[in-house]
């Protein structure tokens, strides 16, 4: 079963690497009904990312923007960890967002793609931003971290959970990109760690970036 799910996800991701953005949204909207059954029980990233938040954020009322929020799995993990501040979600897939809205996990929900260009969210709006599993080729590029930095307050954190292998393959320039941001005095990587079962057998990478 795990091998079938892994192959299905790989096929799905390979398609989204090359599709126009509106087709990617349609694929996710079609996946809405079975997503949590297929992914939820095999997806450790939300829980591992929430644990990382607990290590770095002590204010349980802190605000978060959940980028690539999906159906709200990370927000649920944060709530279980005792956080109950202002949560907003962002995901261009309206079908996924409908699930999250039914659970009343977020105050506001934005249907936008995040790139390195400014989106509609004002500067320094949030205490923290989380990106759980959405820094993926064809979805969010690592160069969008500059836009995430714009949206958080000084001293705030960006929490990222992603497949570790991407930093060695399609996102091989990510480490240098982060080093350049650090050298420019814009931020600092305060945690970089790995974990197993990001999704099924894939290893995960946790990155925590603090804004200066």
mmCIF file of N, CA, C and O in Angstrom, residues 158-208:
data_model
loop_
_atom_site.group_PDB
_atom_site.id
_atom_site.type_symbol
_atom_site.label_atom_id
_atom_site.label_comp_id
_atom_site.label_asym_id
_atom_site.label_seq_id
_atom_site.Cartn_x
_atom_site.Cartn_y
_atom_site.Cartn_z
ATOM 1 N N UNK A 158 10.102 31.836 10.024
ATOM 2 C CA UNK A 158 9.510 31.049 8.941
ATOM 3 C C UNK A 158 9.834 29.588 9.235
ATOM 4 O O UNK A 158 11.004 29.220 9.393
ATOM 5 N N UNK A 159 8.811 28.762 9.328
ATOM 6 C CA UNK A 159 8.968 27.326 9.585
ATOM 7 C C UNK A 159 8.674 26.561 8.305
ATOM 8 O O UNK A 159 7.594 26.700 7.719
ATOM 9 N N UNK A 160 9.628 25.750 7.864
ATOM 10 C CA UNK A 160 9.493 25.020 6.603
ATOM 11 C C UNK A 160 9.715 23.530 6.840
ATOM 12 O O UNK A 160 10.691 23.136 7.482
ATOM 13 N N UNK A 161 8.791 22.717 6.333
ATOM 14 C CA UNK A 161 8.988 21.264 6.267
ATOM 15 C C UNK A 161 8.892 20.869 4.806
ATOM 16 O O UNK A 161 7.926 21.210 4.123
ATOM 17 N N UNK A 162 9.889 20.142 4.317
ATOM 18 C CA UNK A 162 9.926 19.783 2.901
ATOM 19 C C UNK A 162 10.690 18.467 2.729
ATOM 20 O O UNK A 162 11.312 17.975 3.672
ATOM 21 N N UNK A 163 10.604 17.908 1.552
ATOM 22 C CA UNK A 163 11.376 16.704 1.257
ATOM 23 C C UNK A 163 12.850 17.063 1.144
ATOM 24 O O UNK A 163 13.241 17.948 0.392
ATOM 25 N N UNK A 164 13.680 16.377 1.942
ATOM 26 C CA UNK A 164 15.105 16.689 1.995
ATOM 27 C C UNK A 164 15.761 16.557 0.624
ATOM 28 O O UNK A 164 16.637 17.350 0.254
ATOM 29 N N UNK A 165 15.346 15.580 -0.144
ATOM 30 C CA UNK A 165 16.006 15.308 -1.424
ATOM 31 C C UNK A 165 15.943 16.484 -2.393
ATOM 32 O O UNK A 165 16.802 16.634 -3.264
ATOM 33 N N UNK A 166 14.917 17.349 -2.250
ATOM 34 C CA UNK A 166 14.788 18.461 -3.188
ATOM 35 C C UNK A 166 15.975 19.419 -3.109
ATOM 36 O O UNK A 166 16.321 20.069 -4.095
ATOM 37 N N UNK A 167 16.606 19.544 -1.935
ATOM 38 C CA UNK A 167 17.750 20.450 -1.807
ATOM 39 C C UNK A 167 18.992 19.902 -2.513
ATOM 40 O O UNK A 167 19.980 20.618 -2.668
ATOM 41 N N UNK A 168 18.917 18.647 -2.936
ATOM 42 C CA UNK A 168 20.046 18.024 -3.630
ATOM 43 C C UNK A 168 19.759 17.794 -5.108
ATOM 44 O O UNK A 168 20.644 17.403 -5.864
ATOM 45 N N UNK A 169 18.498 18.025 -5.514
ATOM 46 C CA UNK A 169 18.134 17.765 -6.912
ATOM 47 C C UNK A 169 17.602 19.043 -7.554
ATOM 48 O O UNK A 169 18.370 19.910 -7.937
ATOM 49 N N UNK A 170 16.301 19.182 -7.656
ATOM 50 C CA UNK A 170 15.703 20.307 -8.365
ATOM 51 C C UNK A 170 15.899 21.638 -7.657
ATOM 52 O O UNK A 170 15.801 22.702 -8.271
ATOM 53 N N UNK A 171 16.158 21.609 -6.350
ATOM 54 C CA UNK A 171 16.395 22.838 -5.580
ATOM 55 C C UNK A 171 17.825 22.863 -5.045
ATOM 56 O O UNK A 171 18.064 23.274 -3.918
ATOM 57 N N UNK A 172 18.770 22.460 -5.865
ATOM 58 C CA UNK A 172 20.152 22.336 -5.399
ATOM 59 C C UNK A 172 20.796 23.671 -5.035
ATOM 60 O O UNK A 172 21.831 23.695 -4.372
ATOM 61 N N UNK A 173 20.217 24.799 -5.450
ATOM 62 C CA UNK A 173 20.780 26.100 -5.099
ATOM 63 C C UNK A 173 20.217 26.702 -3.834
ATOM 64 O O UNK A 173 20.566 27.835 -3.458
ATOM 65 N N UNK A 174 19.391 25.961 -3.127
ATOM 66 C CA UNK A 174 18.690 26.522 -1.972
ATOM 67 C C UNK A 174 19.637 26.898 -0.834
ATOM 68 O O UNK A 174 19.480 27.952 -0.197
ATOM 69 N N UNK A 175 20.629 26.062 -0.556
ATOM 70 C CA UNK A 175 21.554 26.351 0.535
ATOM 71 C C UNK A 175 22.324 27.640 0.266
ATOM 72 O O UNK A 175 22.519 28.464 1.171
ATOM 73 N N UNK A 176 22.774 27.818 -0.966
ATOM 74 C CA UNK A 176 23.503 29.039 -1.325
ATOM 75 C C UNK A 176 22.595 30.266 -1.234
ATOM 76 O O UNK A 176 23.024 31.347 -0.804
ATOM 77 N N UNK A 177 21.335 30.098 -1.632
ATOM 78 C CA UNK A 177 20.365 31.189 -1.563
ATOM 79 C C UNK A 177 20.179 31.640 -0.114
ATOM 80 O O UNK A 177 20.196 32.845 0.187
ATOM 81 N N UNK A 178 20.015 30.691 0.795
ATOM 82 C CA UNK A 178 19.849 31.019 2.209
ATOM 83 C C UNK A 178 21.122 31.654 2.773
ATOM 84 O O UNK A 178 21.049 32.594 3.579
ATOM 85 N N UNK A 179 22.285 31.160 2.355
ATOM 86 C CA UNK A 179 23.550 31.739 2.826
ATOM 87 C C UNK A 179 23.680 33.192 2.382
ATOM 88 O O UNK A 179 24.147 34.046 3.146
ATOM 89 N N UNK A 180 23.249 33.490 1.163
ATOM 90 C CA UNK A 180 23.291 34.875 0.671
ATOM 91 C C UNK A 180 22.380 35.785 1.500
ATOM 92 O O UNK A 180 22.742 36.924 1.812
ATOM 93 N N UNK A 181 21.189 35.282 1.862
ATOM 94 C CA UNK A 181 20.279 36.073 2.698
ATOM 95 C C UNK A 181 20.894 36.331 4.076
ATOM 96 O O UNK A 181 20.783 37.441 4.624
ATOM 97 N N UNK A 182 21.547 35.306 4.622
ATOM 98 C CA UNK A 182 22.194 35.478 5.922
ATOM 99 C C UNK A 182 23.339 36.484 5.832
ATOM 100 O O UNK A 182 23.482 37.361 6.696
ATOM 101 N N UNK A 183 24.160 36.378 4.795
ATOM 102 C CA UNK A 183 25.296 37.284 4.623
ATOM 103 C C UNK A 183 24.847 38.724 4.423
ATOM 104 O O UNK A 183 25.566 39.666 4.773
ATOM 105 N N UNK A 184 23.642 38.886 3.871
ATOM 106 C CA UNK A 184 23.084 40.227 3.674
ATOM 107 C C UNK A 184 22.435 40.766 4.945
ATOM 108 O O UNK A 184 21.942 41.908 4.956
ATOM 109 N N UNK A 185 22.425 39.992 6.010
ATOM 110 C CA UNK A 185 21.884 40.431 7.288
ATOM 111 C C UNK A 185 20.374 40.455 7.351
ATOM 112 O O UNK A 185 19.791 41.115 8.222
ATOM 113 N N UNK A 186 19.716 39.694 6.473
ATOM 114 C CA UNK A 186 18.254 39.712 6.434
ATOM 115 C C UNK A 186 17.620 38.671 7.349
ATOM 116 O O UNK A 186 16.476 38.832 7.789
ATOM 117 N N UNK A 187 18.344 37.603 7.613
ATOM 118 C CA UNK A 187 17.775 36.513 8.413
ATOM 119 C C UNK A 187 18.874 35.580 8.863
ATOM 120 O O UNK A 187 20.041 35.740 8.471
ATOM 121 N N UNK A 188 18.491 34.599 9.669
ATOM 122 C CA UNK A 188 19.422 33.561 10.092
ATOM 123 C C UNK A 188 18.685 32.233 10.179
ATOM 124 O O UNK A 188 17.555 32.180 10.679
ATOM 125 N N UNK A 189 19.298 31.174 9.672
ATOM 126 C CA UNK A 189 18.746 29.832 9.827
ATOM 127 C C UNK A 189 19.071 29.365 11.239
ATOM 128 O O UNK A 189 20.237 29.133 11.576
ATOM 129 N N UNK A 190 18.050 29.246 12.078
ATOM 130 C CA UNK A 190 18.267 28.900 13.492
ATOM 131 C C UNK A 190 18.017 27.421 13.774
ATOM 132 O O UNK A 190 18.323 26.941 14.863
ATOM 133 N N UNK A 191 17.451 26.728 12.831
ATOM 134 C CA UNK A 191 17.333 25.267 12.936
ATOM 135 C C UNK A 191 17.366 24.664 11.542
ATOM 136 O O UNK A 191 16.708 25.143 10.618
ATOM 137 N N UNK A 192 18.142 23.618 11.427
ATOM 138 C CA UNK A 192 18.150 22.791 10.223
ATOM 139 C C UNK A 192 18.297 21.358 10.696
ATOM 140 O O UNK A 192 19.349 20.974 11.224
ATOM 141 N N UNK A 193 17.249 20.569 10.548
ATOM 142 C CA UNK A 193 17.272 19.193 11.032
ATOM 143 C C UNK A 193 16.484 18.304 10.078
ATOM 144 O O UNK A 193 15.697 18.783 9.262
ATOM 145 N N UNK A 194 16.708 17.025 10.188
ATOM 146 C CA UNK A 194 16.023 16.070 9.316
ATOM 147 C C UNK A 194 15.176 15.128 10.162
ATOM 148 O O UNK A 194 15.364 14.996 11.374
ATOM 149 N N UNK A 195 14.238 14.491 9.513
ATOM 150 C CA UNK A 195 13.357 13.541 10.191
ATOM 151 C C UNK A 195 12.897 12.493 9.173
ATOM 152 O O UNK A 195 12.964 12.715 7.962
ATOM 153 N N UNK A 196 12.442 11.368 9.672
ATOM 154 C CA UNK A 196 11.978 10.291 8.798
ATOM 155 C C UNK A 196 10.473 10.418 8.569
ATOM 156 O O UNK A 196 9.767 11.103 9.307
ATOM 157 N N UNK A 197 10.000 9.744 7.539
ATOM 158 C CA UNK A 197 8.564 9.668 7.241
ATOM 159 C C UNK A 197 7.921 11.038 7.024
ATOM 160 O O UNK A 197 6.817 11.296 7.496
ATOM 161 N N UNK A 198 8.648 11.911 6.330
ATOM 162 C CA UNK A 198 8.014 13.159 5.901
ATOM 163 C C UNK A 198 6.694 12.808 5.213
ATOM 164 O O UNK A 198 5.643 13.337 5.540
ATOM 165 N N UNK A 199 6.787 11.926 4.249
ATOM 166 C CA UNK A 199 5.613 11.275 3.659
ATOM 167 C C UNK A 199 6.047 9.871 3.273
ATOM 168 O O UNK A 199 6.956 9.693 2.458
ATOM 169 N N UNK A 200 5.453 8.892 3.911
ATOM 170 C CA UNK A 200 5.820 7.475 3.763
ATOM 171 C C UNK A 200 7.321 7.334 4.009
ATOM 172 O O UNK A 200 7.790 7.612 5.097
ATOM 173 N N UNK A 201 8.109 6.973 2.987
ATOM 174 C CA UNK A 201 9.522 6.685 3.206
ATOM 175 C C UNK A 201 10.439 7.867 2.914
ATOM 176 O O UNK A 201 11.646 7.762 3.086
ATOM 177 N N UNK A 202 9.889 9.006 2.494
ATOM 178 C CA UNK A 202 10.722 10.158 2.166
ATOM 179 C C UNK A 202 11.241 10.825 3.440
ATOM 180 O O UNK A 202 10.484 11.043 4.387
ATOM 181 N N UNK A 203 12.520 11.173 3.448
ATOM 182 C CA UNK A 203 13.073 11.927 4.566
ATOM 183 C C UNK A 203 12.666 13.386 4.449
ATOM 184 O O UNK A 203 12.550 13.937 3.349
ATOM 185 N N UNK A 204 12.459 14.016 5.594
ATOM 186 C CA UNK A 204 12.061 15.408 5.619
ATOM 187 C C UNK A 204 13.167 16.314 6.115
ATOM 188 O O UNK A 204 14.089 15.883 6.818
ATOM 189 N N UNK A 205 13.062 17.584 5.747
ATOM 190 C CA UNK A 205 13.984 18.611 6.208
ATOM 191 C C UNK A 205 13.181 19.703 6.905
ATOM 192 O O UNK A 205 12.192 20.200 6.361
ATOM 193 N N UNK A 206 13.593 20.054 8.122
ATOM 194 C CA UNK A 206 13.003 21.175 8.846
ATOM 195 C C UNK A 206 13.963 22.359 8.788
ATOM 196 O O UNK A 206 15.144 22.226 9.115
ATOM 197 N N UNK A 207 13.438 23.488 8.358
ATOM 198 C CA UNK A 207 14.201 24.726 8.363
ATOM 199 C C UNK A 207 13.429 25.768 9.164
ATOM 200 O O UNK A 207 12.229 25.937 8.971
ATOM 201 N N UNK A 208 14.137 26.447 10.056
ATOM 202 C CA UNK A 208 13.543 27.558 10.796
ATOM 203 C C UNK A 208 14.422 28.774 10.530
ATOM 204 O O UNK A 208 15.621 28.775 10.829
#
